Amino acid sequence: MSPRRNRPRGGPDKPPADDPREGGFHRYGLEHTESWQGEEWAVRTVGGGAAAKHYRCPGCDQEIPPGVPHLVAWPQYGGGVEDRRHWHKACWNAKDRRSARLQRSRNAPRY
């Protein structure tokens, strides 16, 4: 009797899981580059355990509470720490389909 195989068999036609061009998932903490609005953006996924603060998603203007997995994006060239934005993964994926106008209430924070 041969031992049981615990890992799925990957063939040559299987795309790499961490390649963003192949539509695979991104492992938490790994950084990749995406092009958006004619600019290169560095994008890093943040796991729920590493998310320790409240953030406001620029895509939906909703709060991202601590412990929720999300991603961080900033301009690849010329962007500093102050240019990083925390996005819900679905909001980042739908950023081209959303309008630029955000409706904020009068007492909503601007962060």
mmCIF file of N, CA, C and O in Angstrom:
data_model
loop_
_atom_site.group_PDB
_atom_site.id
_atom_site.type_symbol
_atom_site.label_atom_id
_atom_site.label_comp_id
_atom_site.label_asym_id
_atom_site.label_seq_id
_atom_site.Cartn_x
_atom_site.Cartn_y
_atom_site.Cartn_z
ATOM 1 N N MET A 1 0.839 -1.170 0.000
ATOM 2 C CA MET A 1 0.000 0.000 0.000
ATOM 3 C C MET A 1 0.889 1.240 0.000
ATOM 4 O O MET A 1 1.812 1.356 0.782
ATOM 5 N N SER A 2 0.582 2.186 -0.878
ATOM 6 C CA SER A 2 1.365 3.420 -0.950
ATOM 7 C C SER A 2 0.738 4.483 -0.044
ATOM 8 O O SER A 2 -0.472 4.465 0.201
ATOM 9 N N PRO A 3 1.528 5.415 0.440
ATOM 10 C CA PRO A 3 0.988 6.444 1.335
ATOM 11 C C PRO A 3 0.030 7.381 0.608
ATOM 12 O O PRO A 3 0.130 7.571 -0.611
ATOM 13 N N ARG A 4 -0.882 7.938 1.363
ATOM 14 C CA ARG A 4 -1.874 8.843 0.799
ATOM 15 C C ARG A 4 -1.222 10.186 0.451
ATOM 16 O O ARG A 4 -0.409 10.698 1.193
ATOM 17 N N ARG A 5 -1.618 10.756 -0.658
ATOM 18 C CA ARG A 5 -1.090 12.048 -1.085
ATOM 19 C C ARG A 5 -2.002 13.149 -0.537
ATOM 20 O O ARG A 5 -3.188 13.200 -0.841
ATOM 21 N N ASN A 6 -1.446 14.068 0.265
ATOM 22 C CA ASN A 6 -2.243 15.118 0.895
ATOM 23 C C ASN A 6 -2.321 16.395 0.075
ATOM 24 O O ASN A 6 -3.131 17.256 0.373
ATOM 25 N N ARG A 7 -1.477 16.542 -0.915
ATOM 26 C CA ARG A 7 -1.479 17.756 -1.715
ATOM 27 C C ARG A 7 -2.101 17.482 -3.073
ATOM 28 O O ARG A 7 -1.914 16.429 -3.642
ATOM 29 N N PRO A 8 -2.836 18.483 -3.599
ATOM 30 C CA PRO A 8 -3.390 18.290 -4.938
ATOM 31 C C PRO A 8 -2.276 18.275 -5.970
ATOM 32 O O PRO A 8 -1.244 18.934 -5.808
ATOM 33 N N ARG A 9 -2.485 17.507 -6.992
ATOM 34 C CA ARG A 9 -1.492 17.408 -8.054
ATOM 35 C C ARG A 9 -1.653 18.595 -8.996
ATOM 36 O O ARG A 9 -2.726 18.855 -9.501
ATOM 37 N N GLY A 10 -0.567 19.293 -9.212
ATOM 38 C CA GLY A 10 -0.587 20.434 -10.127
ATOM 39 C C GLY A 10 0.047 20.050 -11.445
ATOM 40 O O GLY A 10 1.160 19.559 -11.484
ATOM 41 N N GLY A 11 -0.677 20.281 -12.506
ATOM 42 C CA GLY A 11 -0.159 19.957 -13.823
ATOM 43 C C GLY A 11 0.460 21.169 -14.477
ATOM 44 O O GLY A 11 0.441 22.277 -13.953
ATOM 45 N N PRO A 12 1.029 20.991 -15.660
ATOM 46 C CA PRO A 12 1.659 22.112 -16.350
ATOM 47 C C PRO A 12 0.650 23.157 -16.822
ATOM 48 O O PRO A 12 0.999 24.296 -17.035
ATOM 49 N N ASP A 13 -0.622 22.774 -16.985
ATOM 50 C CA ASP A 13 -1.618 23.729 -17.450
ATOM 51 C C ASP A 13 -2.256 24.512 -16.302
ATOM 52 O O ASP A 13 -3.081 25.376 -16.535
ATOM 53 N N LYS A 14 -1.865 24.248 -15.075
ATOM 54 C CA LYS A 14 -2.417 24.957 -13.925
ATOM 55 C C LYS A 14 -1.679 26.282 -13.742
ATOM 56 O O LYS A 14 -0.462 26.289 -13.635
ATOM 57 N N PRO A 15 -2.404 27.460 -13.706
ATOM 58 C CA PRO A 15 -1.713 28.743 -13.549
ATOM 59 C C PRO A 15 -1.174 28.904 -12.132
ATOM 60 O O PRO A 15 -1.725 28.355 -11.186
ATOM 61 N N PRO A 16 -0.096 29.656 -11.968
ATOM 62 C CA PRO A 16 0.422 29.895 -10.625
ATOM 63 C C PRO A 16 -0.607 30.640 -9.781
ATOM 64 O O PRO A 16 -1.274 31.548 -10.257
ATOM 65 N N ALA A 17 -0.727 30.259 -8.527
ATOM 66 C CA ALA A 17 -1.759 30.828 -7.664
ATOM 67 C C ALA A 17 -1.488 32.275 -7.306
ATOM 68 O O ALA A 17 -2.409 33.024 -7.022
ATOM 69 N N ASP A 18 -0.232 32.700 -7.315
ATOM 70 C CA ASP A 18 0.063 34.064 -6.902
ATOM 71 C C ASP A 18 0.341 35.002 -8.076
ATOM 72 O O ASP A 18 0.829 36.100 -7.887
ATOM 73 N N ASP A 19 0.008 34.600 -9.284
ATOM 74 C CA ASP A 19 0.208 35.446 -10.450
ATOM 75 C C ASP A 19 -1.051 36.273 -10.689
ATOM 76 O O ASP A 19 -2.097 35.742 -11.025
ATOM 77 N N PRO A 20 -1.008 37.611 -10.508
ATOM 78 C CA PRO A 20 -2.215 38.430 -10.647
ATOM 79 C C PRO A 20 -2.765 38.441 -12.068
ATOM 80 O O PRO A 20 -3.949 38.631 -12.267
ATOM 81 N N ARG A 21 -1.923 38.184 -13.057
ATOM 82 C CA ARG A 21 -2.407 38.181 -14.434
ATOM 83 C C ARG A 21 -3.214 36.933 -14.753
ATOM 84 O O ARG A 21 -3.966 36.902 -15.704
ATOM 85 N N GLU A 22 -3.079 35.906 -13.960
ATOM 86 C CA GLU A 22 -3.788 34.657 -14.209
ATOM 87 C C GLU A 22 -5.090 34.574 -13.425
ATOM 88 O O GLU A 22 -5.766 33.572 -13.459
ATOM 89 N N GLY A 23 -5.444 35.604 -12.668
ATOM 90 C CA GLY A 23 -6.706 35.604 -11.932
ATOM 91 C C GLY A 23 -6.659 34.792 -10.662
ATOM 92 O O GLY A 23 -7.683 34.513 -10.062
ATOM 93 N N GLY A 24 -5.477 34.414 -10.198
ATOM 94 C CA GLY A 24 -5.363 33.634 -8.978
ATOM 95 C C GLY A 24 -5.459 34.520 -7.750
ATOM 96 O O GLY A 24 -5.523 35.735 -7.833
ATOM 97 N N PHE A 25 -5.487 33.912 -6.594
ATOM 98 C CA PHE A 25 -5.554 34.687 -5.359
ATOM 99 C C PHE A 25 -4.160 35.187 -5.000
ATOM 100 O O PHE A 25 -3.150 34.744 -5.528
ATOM 101 N N HIS A 26 -4.117 36.164 -4.118
ATOM 102 C CA HIS A 26 -2.843 36.713 -3.672
ATOM 103 C C HIS A 26 -2.638 36.303 -2.230
ATOM 104 O O HIS A 26 -3.518 36.455 -1.402
ATOM 105 N N ARG A 27 -1.468 35.801 -1.941
ATOM 106 C CA ARG A 27 -1.174 35.426 -0.570
ATOM 107 C C ARG A 27 -1.034 36.683 0.269
ATOM 108 O O ARG A 27 -0.587 37.715 -0.205
ATOM 109 N N TYR A 28 -1.431 36.587 1.534
ATOM 110 C CA TYR A 28 -1.382 37.747 2.408
ATOM 111 C C TYR A 28 0.042 38.209 2.613
ATOM 112 O O TYR A 28 0.940 37.433 2.841
ATOM 113 N N GLY A 29 0.227 39.530 2.523
ATOM 114 C CA GLY A 29 1.518 40.132 2.755
ATOM 115 C C GLY A 29 2.391 40.241 1.521
ATOM 116 O O GLY A 29 3.375 40.955 1.541
ATOM 117 N N LEU A 30 2.045 39.570 0.442
ATOM 118 C CA LEU A 30 2.849 39.663 -0.774
ATOM 119 C C LEU A 30 2.409 40.870 -1.587
ATOM 120 O O LEU A 30 1.232 41.153 -1.723
ATOM 121 N N GLU A 31 3.367 41.538 -2.139
ATOM 122 C CA GLU A 31 3.104 42.760 -2.887
ATOM 123 C C GLU A 31 3.176 42.477 -4.382
ATOM 124 O O GLU A 31 4.021 41.719 -4.831
ATOM 125 N N HIS A 32 2.272 43.089 -5.128
ATOM 126 C CA HIS A 32 2.327 43.007 -6.587
ATOM 127 C C HIS A 32 1.990 44.387 -7.152
ATOM 128 O O HIS A 32 1.607 45.290 -6.415
ATOM 129 N N THR A 33 2.141 44.548 -8.448
ATOM 130 C CA THR A 33 1.917 45.834 -9.104
ATOM 131 C C THR A 33 0.758 45.714 -10.070
ATOM 132 O O THR A 33 0.630 44.724 -10.776
ATOM 133 N N GLU A 34 -0.110 46.738 -10.061
ATOM 134 C CA GLU A 34 -1.231 46.797 -10.994
ATOM 135 C C GLU A 34 -1.244 48.166 -11.653
ATOM 136 O O GLU A 34 -0.823 49.159 -11.059
ATOM 137 N N SER A 35 -1.748 48.227 -12.871
ATOM 138 C CA SER A 35 -1.871 49.483 -13.591
ATOM 139 C C SER A 35 -3.307 49.973 -13.474
ATOM 140 O O SER A 35 -4.257 49.211 -13.713
ATOM 141 N N TRP A 36 -3.471 51.245 -13.091
ATOM 142 C CA TRP A 36 -4.813 51.836 -12.954
ATOM 143 C C TRP A 36 -4.712 53.314 -13.243
ATOM 144 O O TRP A 36 -3.856 54.004 -12.693
ATOM 145 N N GLN A 37 -5.556 53.820 -14.109
ATOM 146 C CA GLN A 37 -5.615 55.221 -14.510
ATOM 147 C C GLN A 37 -4.261 55.718 -15.010
ATOM 148 O O GLN A 37 -3.829 56.823 -14.695
ATOM 149 N N GLY A 38 -3.570 54.899 -15.766
ATOM 150 C CA GLY A 38 -2.294 55.270 -16.356
ATOM 151 C C GLY A 38 -1.147 55.346 -15.368
ATOM 152 O O GLY A 38 -0.116 55.938 -15.657
ATOM 153 N N GLU A 39 -1.303 54.760 -14.204
ATOM 154 C CA GLU A 39 -0.271 54.810 -13.176
ATOM 155 C C GLU A 39 -0.070 53.411 -12.608
ATOM 156 O O GLU A 39 -0.999 52.618 -12.552
ATOM 157 N N GLU A 40 1.146 53.114 -12.203
ATOM 158 C CA GLU A 40 1.443 51.829 -11.577
ATOM 159 C C GLU A 40 1.171 51.930 -10.075
ATOM 160 O O GLU A 40 1.613 52.879 -9.426
ATOM 161 N N TRP A 41 0.453 50.952 -9.529
ATOM 162 C CA TRP A 41 0.105 50.928 -8.117
ATOM 163 C C TRP A 41 0.687 49.676 -7.477
ATOM 164 O O TRP A 41 0.584 48.582 -8.025
ATOM 165 N N ALA A 42 1.285 49.844 -6.315
ATOM 166 C CA ALA A 42 1.734 48.715 -5.515
ATOM 167 C C ALA A 42 0.542 48.293 -4.661
ATOM 168 O O ALA A 42 -0.116 49.125 -4.037
ATOM 169 N N VAL A 43 0.242 47.003 -4.650
ATOM 170 C CA VAL A 43 -0.914 46.474 -3.926
ATOM 171 C C VAL A 43 -0.433 45.350 -3.023
ATOM 172 O O VAL A 43 0.271 44.449 -3.456
ATOM 173 N N ARG A 44 -0.821 45.412 -1.765
ATOM 174 C CA ARG A 44 -0.439 44.385 -0.790
ATOM 175 C C ARG A 44 -1.684 43.934 -0.040
ATOM 176 O O ARG A 44 -2.466 44.748 0.414
ATOM 177 N N THR A 45 -1.869 42.630 0.084
ATOM 178 C CA THR A 45 -2.998 42.101 0.837
ATOM 179 C C THR A 45 -2.650 42.070 2.327
ATOM 180 O O THR A 45 -1.508 41.833 2.704
ATOM 181 N N VAL A 46 -3.645 42.354 3.145
ATOM 182 C CA VAL A 46 -3.473 42.378 4.595
ATOM 183 C C VAL A 46 -4.437 41.358 5.182
ATOM 184 O O VAL A 46 -5.648 41.429 4.946
ATOM 185 N N GLY A 47 -3.919 40.417 5.940
ATOM 186 C CA GLY A 47 -4.753 39.403 6.572
ATOM 187 C C GLY A 47 -5.520 39.974 7.760
ATOM 188 O O GLY A 47 -5.191 41.044 8.280
ATOM 189 N N GLY A 48 -6.529 39.273 8.186
ATOM 190 C CA GLY A 48 -7.344 39.738 9.299
ATOM 191 C C GLY A 48 -6.563 39.895 10.588
ATOM 192 O O GLY A 48 -6.818 40.802 11.374
ATOM 193 N N GLY A 49 -5.589 39.029 10.821
ATOM 194 C CA GLY A 49 -4.796 39.115 12.040
ATOM 195 C C GLY A 49 -3.872 40.311 12.062
ATOM 196 O O GLY A 49 -3.505 40.815 13.122
ATOM 197 N N ALA A 50 -3.488 40.810 10.894
ATOM 198 C CA ALA A 50 -2.583 41.948 10.813
ATOM 199 C C ALA A 50 -3.329 43.280 10.774
ATOM 200 O O ALA A 50 -2.719 44.326 10.917
ATOM 201 N N ALA A 51 -4.642 43.240 10.579
ATOM 202 C CA ALA A 51 -5.431 44.472 10.508
ATOM 203 C C ALA A 51 -5.851 44.863 11.923
ATOM 204 O O ALA A 51 -6.768 44.289 12.483
ATOM 205 N N ALA A 52 -5.156 45.851 12.481
ATOM 206 C CA ALA A 52 -5.371 46.193 13.881
ATOM 207 C C ALA A 52 -6.060 47.531 14.095
ATOM 208 O O ALA A 52 -6.381 47.873 15.223
ATOM 209 N N LYS A 53 -6.291 48.300 13.035
ATOM 210 C CA LYS A 53 -6.894 49.618 13.180
ATOM 211 C C LYS A 53 -8.139 49.729 12.315
ATOM 212 O O LYS A 53 -8.404 48.894 11.466
ATOM 213 N N HIS A 54 -8.888 50.794 12.531
ATOM 214 C CA HIS A 54 -10.029 51.123 11.676
ATOM 215 C C HIS A 54 -9.513 51.908 10.480
ATOM 216 O O HIS A 54 -8.681 52.804 10.631
ATOM 217 N N TYR A 55 -10.006 51.569 9.286
ATOM 218 C CA TYR A 55 -9.648 52.289 8.073
ATOM 219 C C TYR A 55 -10.928 52.618 7.327
ATOM 220 O O TYR A 55 -11.958 51.985 7.538
ATOM 221 N N ARG A 56 -10.873 53.600 6.446
ATOM 222 C CA ARG A 56 -12.021 53.948 5.615
ATOM 223 C C ARG A 56 -11.678 53.611 4.173
ATOM 224 O O ARG A 56 -10.689 54.095 3.623
ATOM 225 N N CYS A 57 -12.501 52.771 3.552
ATOM 226 C CA CYS A 57 -12.287 52.346 2.168
ATOM 227 C C CYS A 57 -12.660 53.492 1.230
ATOM 228 O O CYS A 57 -13.780 54.001 1.291
ATOM 229 N N PRO A 58 -11.745 53.917 0.348
ATOM 230 C CA PRO A 58 -12.076 54.996 -0.584
ATOM 231 C C PRO A 58 -13.044 54.568 -1.685
ATOM 232 O O PRO A 58 -13.644 55.408 -2.343
ATOM 233 N N GLY A 59 -13.235 53.270 -1.870
ATOM 234 C CA GLY A 59 -14.137 52.801 -2.908
ATOM 235 C C GLY A 59 -15.600 52.890 -2.531
ATOM 236 O O GLY A 59 -16.442 53.286 -3.322
ATOM 237 N N CYS A 60 -15.914 52.569 -1.272
ATOM 238 C CA CYS A 60 -17.320 52.571 -0.837
ATOM 239 C C CYS A 60 -17.571 53.538 0.310
ATOM 240 O O CYS A 60 -18.705 53.696 0.739
ATOM 241 N N ASP A 61 -16.524 54.159 0.828
ATOM 242 C CA ASP A 61 -16.595 55.105 1.939
ATOM 243 C C ASP A 61 -17.138 54.450 3.206
ATOM 244 O O ASP A 61 -17.704 55.108 4.063
ATOM 245 N N GLN A 62 -16.967 53.152 3.336
ATOM 246 C CA GLN A 62 -17.375 52.432 4.537
ATOM 247 C C GLN A 62 -16.135 52.109 5.357
ATOM 248 O O GLN A 62 -15.025 52.039 4.846
ATOM 249 N N GLU A 63 -16.351 51.902 6.636
ATOM 250 C CA GLU A 63 -15.245 51.600 7.531
ATOM 251 C C GLU A 63 -14.813 50.140 7.401
ATOM 252 O O GLU A 63 -15.647 49.262 7.249
ATOM 253 N N ILE A 64 -13.511 49.913 7.476
ATOM 254 C CA ILE A 64 -12.959 48.562 7.531
ATOM 255 C C ILE A 64 -12.546 48.337 8.985
ATOM 256 O O ILE A 64 -11.580 48.928 9.454
ATOM 257 N N PRO A 65 -13.283 47.531 9.730
ATOM 258 C CA PRO A 65 -12.957 47.342 11.147
ATOM 259 C C PRO A 65 -11.727 46.462 11.334
ATOM 260 O O PRO A 65 -11.306 45.758 10.414
ATOM 261 N N PRO A 66 -11.132 46.492 12.533
ATOM 262 C CA PRO A 66 -9.980 45.618 12.797
ATOM 263 C C PRO A 66 -10.363 44.152 12.636
ATOM 264 O O PRO A 66 -11.492 43.756 12.925
ATOM 265 N N GLY A 67 -9.424 43.357 12.152
ATOM 266 C CA GLY A 67 -9.647 41.929 11.989
ATOM 267 C C GLY A 67 -10.244 41.532 10.661
ATOM 268 O O GLY A 67 -10.474 40.355 10.413
ATOM 269 N N VAL A 68 -10.521 42.487 9.776
ATOM 270 C CA VAL A 68 -11.106 42.176 8.471
ATOM 271 C C VAL A 68 -10.003 42.194 7.412
ATOM 272 O O VAL A 68 -9.282 43.182 7.278
ATOM 273 N N PRO A 69 -9.841 41.104 6.654
ATOM 274 C CA PRO A 69 -8.838 41.097 5.589
ATOM 275 C C PRO A 69 -9.176 42.146 4.524
ATOM 276 O O PRO A 69 -10.348 42.343 4.182
ATOM 277 N N HIS A 70 -8.175 42.837 4.015
ATOM 278 C CA HIS A 70 -8.367 43.852 2.989
ATOM 279 C C HIS A 70 -7.050 44.018 2.244
ATOM 280 O O HIS A 70 -6.169 43.186 2.378
ATOM 281 N N LEU A 71 -6.931 45.067 1.442
ATOM 282 C CA LEU A 71 -5.666 45.306 0.770
ATOM 283 C C LEU A 71 -5.291 46.770 0.852
ATOM 284 O O LEU A 71 -6.126 47.624 1.090
ATOM 285 N N VAL A 72 -4.007 47.033 0.685
ATOM 286 C CA VAL A 72 -3.452 48.380 0.746
ATOM 287 C C VAL A 72 -2.863 48.688 -0.616
ATOM 288 O O VAL A 72 -2.155 47.861 -1.199
ATOM 289 N N ALA A 73 -3.166 49.873 -1.155
ATOM 290 C CA ALA A 73 -2.656 50.272 -2.466
ATOM 291 C C ALA A 73 -2.067 51.673 -2.370
ATOM 292 O O ALA A 73 -2.582 52.522 -1.647
ATOM 293 N N TRP A 74 -0.979 51.897 -3.090
ATOM 294 C CA TRP A 74 -0.351 53.210 -3.144
ATOM 295 C C TRP A 74 0.365 53.338 -4.480
ATOM 296 O O TRP A 74 0.712 52.337 -5.104
ATOM 297 N N PRO A 75 0.568 54.571 -4.950
ATOM 298 C CA PRO A 75 1.282 54.754 -6.218
ATOM 299 C C PRO A 75 2.696 54.182 -6.126
ATOM 300 O O PRO A 75 3.402 54.417 -5.147
ATOM 301 N N GLN A 76 3.087 53.425 -7.125
ATOM 302 C CA GLN A 76 4.385 52.766 -7.126
ATOM 303 C C GLN A 76 5.527 53.772 -7.117
ATOM 304 O O GLN A 76 6.500 53.607 -6.408
ATOM 305 N N TYR A 77 5.412 54.830 -7.911
ATOM 306 C CA TYR A 77 6.486 55.818 -8.034
ATOM 307 C C TYR A 77 5.988 57.153 -7.501
ATOM 308 O O TYR A 77 4.953 57.651 -7.908
ATOM 309 N N GLY A 78 6.720 57.723 -6.596
ATOM 310 C CA GLY A 78 6.361 59.026 -6.058
ATOM 311 C C GLY A 78 5.374 58.973 -4.911
ATOM 312 O O GLY A 78 5.000 59.997 -4.376
ATOM 313 N N GLY A 79 4.942 57.797 -4.517
ATOM 314 C CA GLY A 79 3.999 57.687 -3.416
ATOM 315 C C GLY A 79 4.704 57.334 -2.125
ATOM 316 O O GLY A 79 5.604 56.504 -2.103
ATOM 317 N N GLY A 80 4.310 57.982 -1.059
ATOM 318 C CA GLY A 80 4.908 57.705 0.242
ATOM 319 C C GLY A 80 3.904 57.032 1.157
ATOM 320 O O GLY A 80 2.829 56.585 0.739
ATOM 321 N N VAL A 81 4.244 56.993 2.417
ATOM 322 C CA VAL A 81 3.382 56.360 3.416
ATOM 323 C C VAL A 81 2.035 57.064 3.492
ATOM 324 O O VAL A 81 0.993 56.433 3.655
ATOM 325 N N GLU A 82 2.031 58.387 3.330
ATOM 326 C CA GLU A 82 0.776 59.142 3.431
ATOM 327 C C GLU A 82 -0.154 58.885 2.245
ATOM 328 O O GLU A 82 -1.331 59.236 2.291
ATOM 329 N N ASP A 83 0.351 58.279 1.173
ATOM 330 C CA ASP A 83 -0.469 57.999 -0.004
ATOM 331 C C ASP A 83 -1.104 56.612 0.011
ATOM 332 O O ASP A 83 -1.827 56.261 -0.918
ATOM 333 N N ARG A 84 -0.827 55.808 1.037
ATOM 334 C CA ARG A 84 -1.411 54.460 1.102
ATOM 335 C C ARG A 84 -2.894 54.550 1.426
ATOM 336 O O ARG A 84 -3.316 55.348 2.254
ATOM 337 N N ARG A 85 -3.678 53.713 0.770
ATOM 338 C CA ARG A 85 -5.118 53.646 1.014
ATOM 339 C C ARG A 85 -5.509 52.193 1.235
ATOM 340 O O ARG A 85 -5.059 51.308 0.519
ATOM 341 N N HIS A 86 -6.364 51.982 2.208
ATOM 342 C CA HIS A 86 -6.843 50.640 2.550
ATOM 343 C C HIS A 86 -8.195 50.432 1.878
ATOM 344 O O HIS A 86 -9.122 51.208 2.083
ATOM 345 N N TRP A 87 -8.311 49.370 1.087
ATOM 346 C CA TRP A 87 -9.506 49.074 0.298
ATOM 347 C C TRP A 87 -10.066 47.710 0.685
ATOM 348 O O TRP A 87 -9.304 46.794 1.001
ATOM 349 N N HIS A 88 -11.389 47.566 0.602
ATOM 350 C CA HIS A 88 -11.974 46.225 0.587
ATOM 351 C C HIS A 88 -11.515 45.583 -0.721
ATOM 352 O O HIS A 88 -11.367 46.269 -1.742
ATOM 353 N N LYS A 89 -11.312 44.293 -0.716
ATOM 354 C CA LYS A 89 -10.848 43.625 -1.933
ATOM 355 C C LYS A 89 -11.872 43.782 -3.065
ATOM 356 O O LYS A 89 -11.514 44.054 -4.209
ATOM 357 N N ALA A 90 -13.148 43.654 -2.757
ATOM 358 C CA ALA A 90 -14.186 43.793 -3.785
ATOM 359 C C ALA A 90 -14.242 45.221 -4.327
ATOM 360 O O ALA A 90 -14.468 45.431 -5.520
ATOM 361 N N CYS A 91 -14.027 46.208 -3.480
ATOM 362 C CA CYS A 91 -14.034 47.602 -3.930
ATOM 363 C C CYS A 91 -12.853 47.877 -4.855
ATOM 364 O O CYS A 91 -12.992 48.598 -5.844
ATOM 365 N N TRP A 92 -11.686 47.332 -4.537
ATOM 366 C CA TRP A 92 -10.519 47.512 -5.410
ATOM 367 C C TRP A 92 -10.778 46.861 -6.762
ATOM 368 O O TRP A 92 -10.457 47.419 -7.802
ATOM 369 N N ASN A 93 -11.379 45.682 -6.761
ATOM 370 C CA ASN A 93 -11.656 44.994 -8.025
ATOM 371 C C ASN A 93 -12.704 45.727 -8.852
ATOM 372 O O ASN A 93 -12.722 45.607 -10.074
ATOM 373 N N ALA A 94 -13.589 46.498 -8.209
ATOM 374 C CA ALA A 94 -14.660 47.214 -8.906
ATOM 375 C C ALA A 94 -14.361 48.696 -9.063
ATOM 376 O O ALA A 94 -15.248 49.468 -9.390
ATOM 377 N N LYS A 95 -13.121 49.123 -8.863
ATOM 378 C CA LYS A 95 -12.793 50.549 -8.854
ATOM 379 C C LYS A 95 -13.076 51.231 -10.188
ATOM 380 O O LYS A 95 -13.387 52.413 -10.220
ATOM 381 N N ASP A 96 -13.015 50.514 -11.289
ATOM 382 C CA ASP A 96 -13.301 51.112 -12.590
ATOM 383 C C ASP A 96 -14.793 51.224 -12.871
ATOM 384 O O ASP A 96 -15.200 51.982 -13.739
ATOM 385 N N ARG A 97 -15.596 50.471 -12.150
ATOM 386 C CA ARG A 97 -17.044 50.499 -12.366
ATOM 387 C C ARG A 97 -17.761 51.452 -11.422
ATOM 388 O O ARG A 97 -18.959 51.626 -11.513
ATOM 389 N N ARG A 98 -17.046 52.062 -10.501
ATOM 390 C CA ARG A 98 -17.660 52.969 -9.528
ATOM 391 C C ARG A 98 -17.527 54.408 -9.995
ATOM 392 O O ARG A 98 -16.577 54.776 -10.661
ATOM 393 N N SER A 99 -18.473 55.239 -9.577
ATOM 394 C CA SER A 99 -18.376 56.654 -9.914
ATOM 395 C C SER A 99 -17.394 57.340 -8.970
ATOM 396 O O SER A 99 -17.099 56.848 -7.892
ATOM 397 N N ALA A 100 -16.920 58.501 -9.368
ATOM 398 C CA ALA A 100 -15.945 59.224 -8.559
ATOM 399 C C ALA A 100 -16.604 60.024 -7.441
ATOM 400 O O ALA A 100 -15.938 60.495 -6.544
ATOM 401 N N ARG A 101 -17.916 60.218 -7.502
ATOM 402 C CA ARG A 101 -18.605 61.012 -6.485
ATOM 403 C C ARG A 101 -18.953 60.148 -5.289
ATOM 404 O O ARG A 101 -19.644 59.163 -5.401
ATOM 405 N N LEU A 102 -18.483 60.569 -4.132
ATOM 406 C CA LEU A 102 -18.815 59.890 -2.890
ATOM 407 C C LEU A 102 -19.796 60.752 -2.126
ATOM 408 O O LEU A 102 -19.646 61.964 -2.047
ATOM 409 N N GLN A 103 -20.806 60.148 -1.579
ATOM 410 C CA GLN A 103 -21.786 60.861 -0.787
ATOM 411 C C GLN A 103 -21.457 60.665 0.680
ATOM 412 O O GLN A 103 -21.630 59.586 1.224
ATOM 413 N N ARG A 104 -20.955 61.711 1.315
ATOM 414 C CA ARG A 104 -20.641 61.639 2.743
ATOM 415 C C ARG A 104 -21.679 62.438 3.512
ATOM 416 O O ARG A 104 -22.134 63.477 3.053
ATOM 417 N N SER A 105 -21.987 61.970 4.686
ATOM 418 C CA SER A 105 -22.853 62.764 5.541
ATOM 419 C C SER A 105 -22.033 63.908 6.132
ATOM 420 O O SER A 105 -20.808 63.921 6.080
ATOM 421 N N ARG A 106 -22.695 64.871 6.732
ATOM 422 C CA ARG A 106 -21.999 66.044 7.239
ATOM 423 C C ARG A 106 -20.995 65.718 8.346
ATOM 424 O O ARG A 106 -19.967 66.335 8.458
ATOM 425 N N ASN A 107 -21.332 64.752 9.163
ATOM 426 C CA ASN A 107 -20.455 64.455 10.294
ATOM 427 C C ASN A 107 -19.585 63.217 10.082
ATOM 428 O O ASN A 107 -19.029 62.701 11.016
ATOM 429 N N ALA A 108 -19.447 62.778 8.844
ATOM 430 C CA ALA A 108 -18.606 61.614 8.564
ATOM 431 C C ALA A 108 -17.138 62.025 8.591
ATOM 432 O O ALA A 108 -16.782 63.100 8.101
ATOM 433 N N PRO A 109 -16.287 61.191 9.173
ATOM 434 C CA PRO A 109 -14.859 61.533 9.175
ATOM 435 C C PRO A 109 -14.271 61.468 7.770
ATOM 436 O O PRO A 109 -14.757 60.744 6.918
ATOM 437 N N ARG A 110 -13.238 62.210 7.518
ATOM 438 C CA ARG A 110 -12.619 62.325 6.192
ATOM 439 C C ARG A 110 -11.410 61.424 6.019
ATOM 440 O O ARG A 110 -10.611 61.634 5.121
ATOM 441 N N TYR A 111 -11.191 60.442 6.866
ATOM 442 C CA TYR A 111 -10.021 59.581 6.704
ATOM 443 C C TYR A 111 -10.336 58.384 5.871
ATOM 444 O O TYR A 111 -11.428 58.060 5.574
#
